[in-house]
XYZ file of C-alpha atoms in Angstrom:
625
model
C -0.602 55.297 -92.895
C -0.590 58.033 -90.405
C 0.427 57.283 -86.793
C -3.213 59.060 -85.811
C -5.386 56.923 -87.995
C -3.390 53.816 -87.283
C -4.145 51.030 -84.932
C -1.141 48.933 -84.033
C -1.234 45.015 -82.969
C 1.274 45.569 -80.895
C 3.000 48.954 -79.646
C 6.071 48.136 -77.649
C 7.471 51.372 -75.036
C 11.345 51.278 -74.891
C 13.875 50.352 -77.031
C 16.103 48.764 -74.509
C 17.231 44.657 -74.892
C 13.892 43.975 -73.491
C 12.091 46.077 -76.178
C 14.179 45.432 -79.153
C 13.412 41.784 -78.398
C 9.671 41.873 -77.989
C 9.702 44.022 -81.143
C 11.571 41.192 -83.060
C 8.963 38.369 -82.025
C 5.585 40.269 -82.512
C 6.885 41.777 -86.068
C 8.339 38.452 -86.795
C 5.158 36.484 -86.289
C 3.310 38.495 -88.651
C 2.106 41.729 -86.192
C 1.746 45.400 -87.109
C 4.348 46.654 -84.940
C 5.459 49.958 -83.378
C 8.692 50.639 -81.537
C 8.570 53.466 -79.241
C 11.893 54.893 -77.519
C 13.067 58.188 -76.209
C 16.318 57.854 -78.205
C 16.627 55.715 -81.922
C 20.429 56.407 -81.601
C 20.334 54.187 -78.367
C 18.703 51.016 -79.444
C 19.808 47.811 -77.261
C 22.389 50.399 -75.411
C 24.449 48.448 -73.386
C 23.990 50.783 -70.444
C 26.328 48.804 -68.121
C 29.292 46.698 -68.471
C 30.123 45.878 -72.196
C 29.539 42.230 -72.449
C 26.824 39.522 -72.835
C 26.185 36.031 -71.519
C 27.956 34.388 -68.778
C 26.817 31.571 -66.007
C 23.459 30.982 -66.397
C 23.125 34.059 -68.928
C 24.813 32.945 -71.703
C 22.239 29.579 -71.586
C 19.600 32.456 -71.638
C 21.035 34.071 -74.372
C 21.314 30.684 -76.712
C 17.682 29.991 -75.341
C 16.755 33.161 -77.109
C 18.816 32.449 -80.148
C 16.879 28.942 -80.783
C 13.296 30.609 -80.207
C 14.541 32.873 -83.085
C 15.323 36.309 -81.194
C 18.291 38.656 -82.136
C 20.570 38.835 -78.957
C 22.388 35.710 -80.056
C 23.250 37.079 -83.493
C 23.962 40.488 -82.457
C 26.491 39.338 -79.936
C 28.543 36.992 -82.404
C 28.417 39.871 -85.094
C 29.914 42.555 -82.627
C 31.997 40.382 -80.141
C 35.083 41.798 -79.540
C 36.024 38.252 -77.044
C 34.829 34.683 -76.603
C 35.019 32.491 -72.911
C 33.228 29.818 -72.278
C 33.047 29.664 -68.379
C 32.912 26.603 -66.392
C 34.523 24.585 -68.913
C 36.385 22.334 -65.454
C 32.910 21.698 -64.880
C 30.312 19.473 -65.854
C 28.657 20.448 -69.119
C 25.225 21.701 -67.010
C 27.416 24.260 -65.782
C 29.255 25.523 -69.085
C 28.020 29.141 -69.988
C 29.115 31.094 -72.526
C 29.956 35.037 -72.544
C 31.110 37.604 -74.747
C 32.634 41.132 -74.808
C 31.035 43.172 -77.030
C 31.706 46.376 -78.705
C 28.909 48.785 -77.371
C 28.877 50.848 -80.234
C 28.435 48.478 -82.646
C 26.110 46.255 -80.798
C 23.500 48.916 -80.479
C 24.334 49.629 -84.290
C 23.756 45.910 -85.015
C 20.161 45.853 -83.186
C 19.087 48.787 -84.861
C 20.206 47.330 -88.573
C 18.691 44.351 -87.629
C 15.198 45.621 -86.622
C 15.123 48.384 -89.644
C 15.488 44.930 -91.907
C 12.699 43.383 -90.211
C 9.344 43.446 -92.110
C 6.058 44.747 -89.910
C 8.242 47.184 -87.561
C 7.730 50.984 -87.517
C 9.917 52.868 -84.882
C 8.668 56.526 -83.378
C 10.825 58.596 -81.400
C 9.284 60.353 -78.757
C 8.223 59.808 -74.685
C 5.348 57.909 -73.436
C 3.578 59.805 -70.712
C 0.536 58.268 -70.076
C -1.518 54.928 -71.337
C -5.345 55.023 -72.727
C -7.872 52.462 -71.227
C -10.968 50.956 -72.037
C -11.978 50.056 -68.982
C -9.959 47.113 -67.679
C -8.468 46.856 -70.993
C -5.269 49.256 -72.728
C -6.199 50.863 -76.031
C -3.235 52.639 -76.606
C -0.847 55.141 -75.012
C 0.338 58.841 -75.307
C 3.173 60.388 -75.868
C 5.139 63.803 -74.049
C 4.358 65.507 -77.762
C 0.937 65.061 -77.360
C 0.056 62.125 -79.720
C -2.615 59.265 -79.040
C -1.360 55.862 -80.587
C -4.028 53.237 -80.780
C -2.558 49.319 -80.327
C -4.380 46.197 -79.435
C -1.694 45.349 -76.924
C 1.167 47.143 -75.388
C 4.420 45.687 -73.533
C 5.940 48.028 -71.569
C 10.298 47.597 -71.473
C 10.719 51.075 -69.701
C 14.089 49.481 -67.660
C 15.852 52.390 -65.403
C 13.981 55.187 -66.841
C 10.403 55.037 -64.627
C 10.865 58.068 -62.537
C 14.563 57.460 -62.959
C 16.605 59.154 -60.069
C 20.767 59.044 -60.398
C 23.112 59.911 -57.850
C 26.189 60.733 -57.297
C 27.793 61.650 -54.089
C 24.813 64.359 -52.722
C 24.174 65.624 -56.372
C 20.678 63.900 -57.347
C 18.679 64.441 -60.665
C 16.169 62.560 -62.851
C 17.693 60.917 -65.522
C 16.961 57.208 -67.008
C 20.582 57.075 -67.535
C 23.884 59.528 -67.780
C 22.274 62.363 -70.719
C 19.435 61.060 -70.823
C 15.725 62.519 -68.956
C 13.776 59.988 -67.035
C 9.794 58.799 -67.854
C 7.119 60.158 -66.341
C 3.693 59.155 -65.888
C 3.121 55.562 -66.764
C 3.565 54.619 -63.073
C 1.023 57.477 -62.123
C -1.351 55.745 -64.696
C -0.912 52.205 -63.358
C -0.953 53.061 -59.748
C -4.427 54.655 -60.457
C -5.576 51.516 -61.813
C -4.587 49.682 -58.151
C -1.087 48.516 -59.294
C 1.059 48.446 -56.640
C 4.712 49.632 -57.081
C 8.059 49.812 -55.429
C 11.377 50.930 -56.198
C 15.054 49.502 -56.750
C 18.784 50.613 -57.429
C 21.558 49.767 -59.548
C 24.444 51.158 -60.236
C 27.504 51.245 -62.923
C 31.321 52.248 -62.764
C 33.278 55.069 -63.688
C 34.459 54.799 -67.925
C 38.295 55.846 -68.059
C 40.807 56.287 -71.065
C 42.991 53.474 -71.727
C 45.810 54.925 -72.458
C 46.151 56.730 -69.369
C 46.999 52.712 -67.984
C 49.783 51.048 -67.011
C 48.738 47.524 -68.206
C 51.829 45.899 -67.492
C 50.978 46.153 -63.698
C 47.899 44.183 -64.550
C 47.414 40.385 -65.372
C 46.192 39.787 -68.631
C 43.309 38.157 -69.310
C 43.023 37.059 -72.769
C 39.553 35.445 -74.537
C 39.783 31.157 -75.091
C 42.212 29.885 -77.625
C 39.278 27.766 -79.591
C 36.376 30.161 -79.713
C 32.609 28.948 -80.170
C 29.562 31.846 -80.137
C 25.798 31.854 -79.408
C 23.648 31.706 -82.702
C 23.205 28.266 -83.648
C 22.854 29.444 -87.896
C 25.520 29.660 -89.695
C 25.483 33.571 -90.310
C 27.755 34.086 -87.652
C 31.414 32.764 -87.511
C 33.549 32.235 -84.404
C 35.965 35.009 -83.390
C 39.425 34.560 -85.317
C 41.088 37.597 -83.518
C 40.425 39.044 -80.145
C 40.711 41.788 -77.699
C 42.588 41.187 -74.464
C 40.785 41.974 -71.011
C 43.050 42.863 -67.619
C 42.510 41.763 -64.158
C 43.832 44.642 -61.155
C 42.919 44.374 -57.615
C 41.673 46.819 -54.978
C 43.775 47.423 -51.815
C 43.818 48.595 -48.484
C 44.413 52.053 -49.227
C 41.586 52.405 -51.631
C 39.739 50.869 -49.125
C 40.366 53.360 -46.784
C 40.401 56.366 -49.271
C 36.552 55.313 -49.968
C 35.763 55.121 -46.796
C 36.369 58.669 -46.412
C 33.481 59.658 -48.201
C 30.988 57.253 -46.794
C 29.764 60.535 -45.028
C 28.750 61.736 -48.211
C 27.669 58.591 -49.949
C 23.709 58.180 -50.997
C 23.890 54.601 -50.071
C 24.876 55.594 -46.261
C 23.296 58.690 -45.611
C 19.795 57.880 -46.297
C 19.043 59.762 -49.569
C 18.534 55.808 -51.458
C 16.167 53.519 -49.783
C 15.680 51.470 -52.438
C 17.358 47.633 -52.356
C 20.303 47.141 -55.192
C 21.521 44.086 -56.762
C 23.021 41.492 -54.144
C 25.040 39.843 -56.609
C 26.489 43.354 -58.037
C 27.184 44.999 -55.156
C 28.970 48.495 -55.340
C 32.700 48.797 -54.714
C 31.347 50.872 -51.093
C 29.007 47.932 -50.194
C 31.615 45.372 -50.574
C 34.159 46.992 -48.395
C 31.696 47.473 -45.695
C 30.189 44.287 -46.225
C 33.184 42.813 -46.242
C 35.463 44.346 -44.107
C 37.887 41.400 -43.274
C 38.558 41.381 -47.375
C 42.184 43.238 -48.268
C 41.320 43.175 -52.027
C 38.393 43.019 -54.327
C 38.997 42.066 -58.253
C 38.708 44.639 -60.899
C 38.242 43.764 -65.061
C 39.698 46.338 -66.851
C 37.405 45.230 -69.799
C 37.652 47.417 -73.403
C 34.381 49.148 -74.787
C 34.893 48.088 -78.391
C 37.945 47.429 -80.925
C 38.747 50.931 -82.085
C 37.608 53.138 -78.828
C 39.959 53.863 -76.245
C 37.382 53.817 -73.804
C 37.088 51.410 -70.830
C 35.074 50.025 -68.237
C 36.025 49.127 -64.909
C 34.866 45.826 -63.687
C 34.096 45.851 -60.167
C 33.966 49.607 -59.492
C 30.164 50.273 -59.665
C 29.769 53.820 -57.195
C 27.878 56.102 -56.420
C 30.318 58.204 -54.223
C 31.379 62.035 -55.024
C 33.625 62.510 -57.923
C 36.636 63.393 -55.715
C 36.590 60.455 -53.652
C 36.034 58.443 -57.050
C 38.987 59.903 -58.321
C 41.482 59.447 -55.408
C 40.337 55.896 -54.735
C 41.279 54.677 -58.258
C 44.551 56.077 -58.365
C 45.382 53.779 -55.827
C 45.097 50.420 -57.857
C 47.769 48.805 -59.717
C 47.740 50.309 -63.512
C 45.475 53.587 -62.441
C 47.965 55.938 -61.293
C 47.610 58.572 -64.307
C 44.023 57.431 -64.981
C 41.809 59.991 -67.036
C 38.094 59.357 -66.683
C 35.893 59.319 -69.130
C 33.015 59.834 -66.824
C 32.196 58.927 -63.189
C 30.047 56.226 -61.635
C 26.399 56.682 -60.674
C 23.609 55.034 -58.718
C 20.054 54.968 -60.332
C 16.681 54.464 -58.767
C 13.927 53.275 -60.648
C 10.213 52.432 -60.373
C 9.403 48.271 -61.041
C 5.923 46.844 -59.966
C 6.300 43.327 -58.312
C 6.179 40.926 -60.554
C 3.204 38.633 -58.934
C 0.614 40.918 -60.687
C 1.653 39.248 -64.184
C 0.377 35.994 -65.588
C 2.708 33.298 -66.847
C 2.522 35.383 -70.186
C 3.715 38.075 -68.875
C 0.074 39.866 -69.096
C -1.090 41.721 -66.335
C -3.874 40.590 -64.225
C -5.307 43.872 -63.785
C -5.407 45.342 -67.330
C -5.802 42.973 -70.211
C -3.530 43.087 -73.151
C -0.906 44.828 -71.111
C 2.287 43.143 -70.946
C 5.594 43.941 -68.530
C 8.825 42.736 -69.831
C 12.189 43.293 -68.241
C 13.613 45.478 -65.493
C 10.019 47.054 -64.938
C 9.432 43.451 -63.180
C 12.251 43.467 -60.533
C 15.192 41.754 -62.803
C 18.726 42.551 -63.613
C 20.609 41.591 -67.056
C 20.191 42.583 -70.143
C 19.823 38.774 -70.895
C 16.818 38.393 -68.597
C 15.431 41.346 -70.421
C 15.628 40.532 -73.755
C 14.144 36.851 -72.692
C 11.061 38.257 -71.163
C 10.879 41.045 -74.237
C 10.776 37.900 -76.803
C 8.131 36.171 -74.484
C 5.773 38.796 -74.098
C 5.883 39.657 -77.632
C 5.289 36.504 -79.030
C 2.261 36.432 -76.340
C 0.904 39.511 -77.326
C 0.660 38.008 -80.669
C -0.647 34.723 -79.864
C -3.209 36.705 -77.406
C -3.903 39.030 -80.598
C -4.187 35.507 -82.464
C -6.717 34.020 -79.917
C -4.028 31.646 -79.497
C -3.372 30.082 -76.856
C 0.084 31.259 -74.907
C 3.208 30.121 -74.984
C 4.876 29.246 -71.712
C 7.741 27.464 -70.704
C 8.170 25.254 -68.236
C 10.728 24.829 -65.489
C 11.718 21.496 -66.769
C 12.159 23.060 -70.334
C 13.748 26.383 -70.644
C 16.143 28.763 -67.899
C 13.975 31.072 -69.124
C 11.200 29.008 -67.972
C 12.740 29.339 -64.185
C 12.740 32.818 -65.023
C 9.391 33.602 -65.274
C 7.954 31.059 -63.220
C 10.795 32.481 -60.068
C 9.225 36.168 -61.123
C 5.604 35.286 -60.579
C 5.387 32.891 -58.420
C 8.007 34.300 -55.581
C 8.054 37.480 -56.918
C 11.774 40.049 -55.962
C 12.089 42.439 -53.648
C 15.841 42.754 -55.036
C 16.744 42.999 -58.504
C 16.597 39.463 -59.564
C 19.189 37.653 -61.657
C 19.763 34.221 -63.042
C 21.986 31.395 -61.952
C 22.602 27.429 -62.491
C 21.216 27.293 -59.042
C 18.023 28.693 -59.810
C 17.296 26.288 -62.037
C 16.599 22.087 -60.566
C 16.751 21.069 -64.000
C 20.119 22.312 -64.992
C 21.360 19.062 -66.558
C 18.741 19.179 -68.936
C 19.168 23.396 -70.022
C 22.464 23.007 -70.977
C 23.744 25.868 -73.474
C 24.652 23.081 -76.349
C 21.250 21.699 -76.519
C 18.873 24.964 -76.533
C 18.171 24.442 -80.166
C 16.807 20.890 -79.665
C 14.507 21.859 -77.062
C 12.712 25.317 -77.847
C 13.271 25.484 -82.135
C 10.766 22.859 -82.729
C 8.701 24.991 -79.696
C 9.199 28.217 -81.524
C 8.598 26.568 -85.160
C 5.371 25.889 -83.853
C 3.710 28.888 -83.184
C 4.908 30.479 -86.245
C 8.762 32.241 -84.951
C 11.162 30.281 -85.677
C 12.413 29.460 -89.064
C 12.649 26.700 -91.187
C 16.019 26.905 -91.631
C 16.230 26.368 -88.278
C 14.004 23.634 -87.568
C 15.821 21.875 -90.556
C 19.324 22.052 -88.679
C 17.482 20.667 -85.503
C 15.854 17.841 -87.428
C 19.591 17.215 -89.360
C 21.503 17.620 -85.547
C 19.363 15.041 -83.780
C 19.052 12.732 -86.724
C 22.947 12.791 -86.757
C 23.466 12.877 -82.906
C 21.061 9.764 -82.638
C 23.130 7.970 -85.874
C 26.369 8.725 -83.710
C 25.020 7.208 -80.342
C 23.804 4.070 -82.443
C 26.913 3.768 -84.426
C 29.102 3.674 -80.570
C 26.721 1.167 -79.228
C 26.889 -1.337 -82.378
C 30.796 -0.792 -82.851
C 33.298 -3.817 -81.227
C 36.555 -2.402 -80.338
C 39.273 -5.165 -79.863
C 41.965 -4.924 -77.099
C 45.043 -4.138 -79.888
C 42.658 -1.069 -81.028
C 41.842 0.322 -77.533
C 44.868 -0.770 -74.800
C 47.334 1.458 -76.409
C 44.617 4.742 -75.693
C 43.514 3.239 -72.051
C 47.511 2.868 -71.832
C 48.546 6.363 -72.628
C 46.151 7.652 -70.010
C 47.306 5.156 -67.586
C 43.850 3.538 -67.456
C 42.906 0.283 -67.001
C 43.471 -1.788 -70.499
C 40.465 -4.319 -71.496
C 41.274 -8.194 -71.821
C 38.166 -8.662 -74.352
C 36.586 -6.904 -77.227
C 34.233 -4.305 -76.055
C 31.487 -1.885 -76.905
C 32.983 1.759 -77.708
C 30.213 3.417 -75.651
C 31.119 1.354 -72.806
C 34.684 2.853 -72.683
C 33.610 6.196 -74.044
C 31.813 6.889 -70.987
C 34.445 7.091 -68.893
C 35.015 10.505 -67.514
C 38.816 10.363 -67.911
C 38.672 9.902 -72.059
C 38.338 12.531 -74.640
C 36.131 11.504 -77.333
C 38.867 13.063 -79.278
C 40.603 9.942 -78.023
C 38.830 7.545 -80.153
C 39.382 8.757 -83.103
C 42.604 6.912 -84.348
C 40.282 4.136 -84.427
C 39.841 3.458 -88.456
C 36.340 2.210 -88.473
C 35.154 5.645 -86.254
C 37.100 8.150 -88.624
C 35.343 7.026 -91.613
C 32.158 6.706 -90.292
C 32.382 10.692 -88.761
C 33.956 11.507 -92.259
C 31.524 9.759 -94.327
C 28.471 11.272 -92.299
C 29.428 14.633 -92.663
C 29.234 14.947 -88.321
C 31.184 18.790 -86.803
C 32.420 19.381 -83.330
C 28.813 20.278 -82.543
C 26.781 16.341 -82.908
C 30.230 15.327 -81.099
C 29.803 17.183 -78.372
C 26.215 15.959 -78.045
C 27.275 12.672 -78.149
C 29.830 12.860 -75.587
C 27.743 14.704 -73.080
C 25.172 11.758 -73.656
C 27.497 9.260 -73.379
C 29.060 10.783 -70.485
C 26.159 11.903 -68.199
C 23.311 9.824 -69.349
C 22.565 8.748 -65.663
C 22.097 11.768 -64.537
C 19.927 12.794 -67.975
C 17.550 10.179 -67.127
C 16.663 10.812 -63.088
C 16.629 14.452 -64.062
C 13.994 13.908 -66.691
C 11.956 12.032 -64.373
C 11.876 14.030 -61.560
C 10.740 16.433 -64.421
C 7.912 14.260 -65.508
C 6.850 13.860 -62.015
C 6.789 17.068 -61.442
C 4.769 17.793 -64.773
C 1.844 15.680 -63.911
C 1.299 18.248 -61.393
C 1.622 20.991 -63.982
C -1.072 19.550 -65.459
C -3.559 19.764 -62.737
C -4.981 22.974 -63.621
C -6.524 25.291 -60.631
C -10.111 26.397 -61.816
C -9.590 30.812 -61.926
C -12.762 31.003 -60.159
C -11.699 29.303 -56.669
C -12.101 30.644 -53.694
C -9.313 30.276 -51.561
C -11.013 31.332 -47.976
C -13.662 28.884 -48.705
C -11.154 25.737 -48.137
C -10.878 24.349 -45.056
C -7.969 23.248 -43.957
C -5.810 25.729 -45.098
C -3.181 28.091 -43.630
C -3.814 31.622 -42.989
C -1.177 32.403 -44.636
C -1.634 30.045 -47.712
C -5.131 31.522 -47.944
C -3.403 35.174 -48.691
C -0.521 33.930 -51.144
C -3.065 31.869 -53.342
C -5.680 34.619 -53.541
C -3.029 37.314 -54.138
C -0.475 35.162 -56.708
C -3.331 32.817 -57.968
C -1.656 30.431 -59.462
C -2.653 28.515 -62.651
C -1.654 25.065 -61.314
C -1.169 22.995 -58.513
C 2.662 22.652 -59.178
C 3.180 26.375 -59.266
C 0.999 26.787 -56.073
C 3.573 24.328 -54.263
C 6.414 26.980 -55.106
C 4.697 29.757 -53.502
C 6.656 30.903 -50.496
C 4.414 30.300 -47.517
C 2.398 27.472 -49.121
C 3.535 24.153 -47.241
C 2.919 20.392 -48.344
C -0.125 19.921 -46.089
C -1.808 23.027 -47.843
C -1.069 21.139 -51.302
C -2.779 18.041 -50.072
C -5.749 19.951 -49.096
C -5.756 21.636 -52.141
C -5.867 18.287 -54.126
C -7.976 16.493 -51.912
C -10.216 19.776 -52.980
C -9.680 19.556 -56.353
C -10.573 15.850 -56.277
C -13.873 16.722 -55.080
């Protein structure tokens, strides 16, 4: 079939994380699919730092693993280290991250999605979309073609009317050698969309073996490694790469302060707001003046390049001043650079035009997924990319869509943070964000979205069986520790060793299991425990489920029914047709939030900034009526 006479179910702009993911779902639950992307070589390019996951991010990434998405499998495939961070923290808190090898990730992705039944790819530029009416049709491309699709998500990331500087050199670009996109915003805009723009930045690459690394702290990946794809495909990392850990100084401090004159960021030349949680090296030394150092990762690009990227460095001064500045730190006397840092603004339209399937309001079966809505990451990218292509589907489908609730999924928070708040900085996840954190821990992500996913036609079988075979075994475990006696002789000599206090009668195992000081580890000298784990076939995994359960139980329970109380009021749906200025009662201010964010239900309307309690009880009283 010819591109001309064909008419896509889903055409998805950009092949970034955001795009390869949305491509994934939509082909994956049976969809004609097209990938478009200025560049097939540069498929999931890890444009920034070389690494996936990390706190809150790496519960993201497993999330997207257990829906059925890719990132989780490309990461374990092409890791090049394993950490789990956190791990002196409860398990809420434990997040997973990996360095990757940026070649080979973007190699992976693109093997991956060439394997995957229902996906054509097109190189080429998308200039311009084609409406009917309030609806999108199809878009065209910079060579002149007109692609009909029944929906289109749009992943453009950094390249909308992409700006990069660097020092007082500007140019378009979406990133370093590559042009940026034009006209989509143009087209949107037109349509009354409104849009803003936003910066980020990345640090200079340099040659490792222009290091000293012995004037650097190693930092090597954990000794027991774990990884994010819950099937068996993948196996843990059996060798690693080291990373190294250098620190700014005073010097370089004052060495990049000499170019501040010339610096984008201070003269003017960006306006636009960059990541608060990434800040570049200039912004944290005048931020934070009184600080003598600042960390830097020396972190490798991959295990056979010599290329590296430098942690903590993110500029956009002038080359020279990059160049002096580095010299200063420990280890980057002699440094050779592979190429110099760069700022990048970008066009993103606020993402409280989008519906909680990532839809538009104004133009149906348009969908927005990743940086284009304000966000960060390449994890909250490729979340958003699987969501809005397994909408676009279920849209396609006449289905109805699939959301996820705060209660039920990080990305869940994600969406509902995007829409409902919206960013006027480029957002990014953290355990904070999320009140249900005890419940979205990384271990269990298969247990609550596979049988979600399974569902509506995405996930596997194969995985839903391992789900069905983890609880079942999980569940056996728990009921086997609350059955089994334990008699003092078994247990003193383990409370003993710890210097814990011993038992005088026999006791439940559970019961002394959930103490925090014991390793469940602990038990297992105990005979009648052994046998049972050995006879039952039960890993490391169903024994780290049962520990967190028998550990943090408690706090399980009150979180899940703050959750449920919550969820009643998810469940009192808000009519699309109310008028907002017709209630009495309500703040000025309420009025405009509701009518501009219109929120689907009464418990998303309470986490609209400006919307107090009092304007909630007039809504219900309202919606009682």
């Amino acid at each position: 079939m010819s591109l001309f006479s064909t008419t896509y179910d889903v055409i998805v702009v950009g092949g970034g994380h955001a795009g390869s993911e949305a491509a994934a779902a939509s082909a994956n639950m049976g969809a004609k699919t097209l990938l478009i992307t200025m560049n097939l070589q540069n498929i999931a390019q890890m444009s920034c730092n070389p690494a996936m996951g990390g706190i809150a991010k790496g519960q993201i990434v497993r999330e997207i693993d257990a829906l059925g998405g890719y990132s989780g499998i490309v990461t374990d495939k092409t890791a090049i280290q394993f950490k789990m961070l956190n791990k002196s923290k409860g398990p809420a808190m434990w997040s997973p991250r990996a360095q990757s090898d940026r070649m080979r990730f973007s190699e992976c992705w693109r093997t991956m999605l060439e394997q995957t039944k229902n996906v054509d790819f097109y190189q080429d530029s998308v200039n311009g979309l084609i409406f009917d009416g309030n609806k999108i049709v199809g878009v065209k491309t910079v060579l002149g073609l007109k692609i009909k699709a029944k929906t289109v998500i749009l992943t453009a990331g950094t390249f909308l009317n992409g700006l990069i500087h660097i020092g007082e050199k500007t140019f378009g670009g979406g990133r370093a050698g590559e042009g940026a996109s034009t006209g989509i915003t143009e087209d949107l805009v037109a349509k009354g969309f409104e849009s803003g723009r936003m910066k980020t930045g990345t640090p200079p690459r340099v040659d490792a073996r222009s290091l000293d690394y012995s004037k650097m702290t190693e930092q090597p990946g954990d000794e027991v490694t774990e990884k994010f794809s819950y099937l068996p495909i993948t196996k843990p990392l059996q060798k690693q790469r080291s990373c190294y850990l250098t620190y700014t100084n005073q010097t370089t401090h004052d060495l990049l302060r000499e170019g501040f004159d010339r610096s984008p960021m201070f003269s003017g030349r960006i306006k636009s707001t960059g990541p608060r949680y990434c800040p570049s090296v200039e912004d944290k030394i005048n931020r934070f003046a009184e600080k003598d150092r600042h960390q830097i990762f020396v972190e490798p690009e991959g295990w056979d390049t010599v290329e590296v990227y430098v942690n903590g460095f993110s500029t956009s001064l002038p080359e020279d001043v990059q160049d002096k500045a580095i010299r200063s730190i420990e280890g980057f006397k002699n440094v050779k650079f592979f190429r110099y840092g760069y700022a990048i603004e970008y066009d993103y339209f606020p993402p409280t035009q989008l519906k909680y399937n990532l839809e538009t309001k104004l133009i149906e079966n348009l969908f927005f997924a990743g940086q284009i809505n304000g966000t960060t990451g390449y994890e909250e990218a490729a979340a958003q990319g699987l969501m809005a292509g397994i909408n676009a589907v279920l849209k396609i489908n006449g289905k109805e869509p699939f959301i996820l609730k705060r209660s039920e999924a990080y990305i869940g928070v994600l969406i509902d943070d995007l829409i409902t708040k919206g960013t006027e900085e480029p957002y990014r996840m953290f355990t904070s964000r999320a009140e249900y954190r005890t419940l979205l821990r990384q271990d269990n992500a298969d247990l609550r979205l596979t049988p979600k996913s399974f569902e509506i036609g995405l996930a596997s079988k194969e995985r839903m069986e391992r789900v069905k075979i983890k609880q079942e075994k999980t569940d056996k475990l728990v009921e086997f520790l609350n059955n089994l006696s334990v008699k003092q002789e078994e247990i003193n000599p383990i409370l003993e060793a710890k210097n814990l206090a011993t038992i005088n009668q026999s006791m439940k195992l559970y019961k002394i299991a959930s103490r925090p000081q014991l390793d469940f580890n602990d038990f297992r000298v105990i005979d009648k425990l052994e046998n049972f784990i050995t006879e039952n076939d039960i890993d490391d995994e169903i024994i780290q489920q049962v520990e967190i359960h028998l550990k943090y139980s408690g706090y399980i329970e009150k979180e899940k029914n703050n959750a449920d109380k919550l969820n009643r009021l998810e469940n009192v749906k808000i009519p699309a047709y109310v008028d907002y200025t017709k209630i009495k009662s309500l703040s000025t201010e309420a009025v405009q939030k509701l009518t501009k964010i219109k929120p689907v239900t009464i418990s998303q309307a309470s986490r609209i900034s400006g919307v107090s309690p009092s304007d909630i009880s007039v809504l219900l009283v309202y919606m009682g009526r």
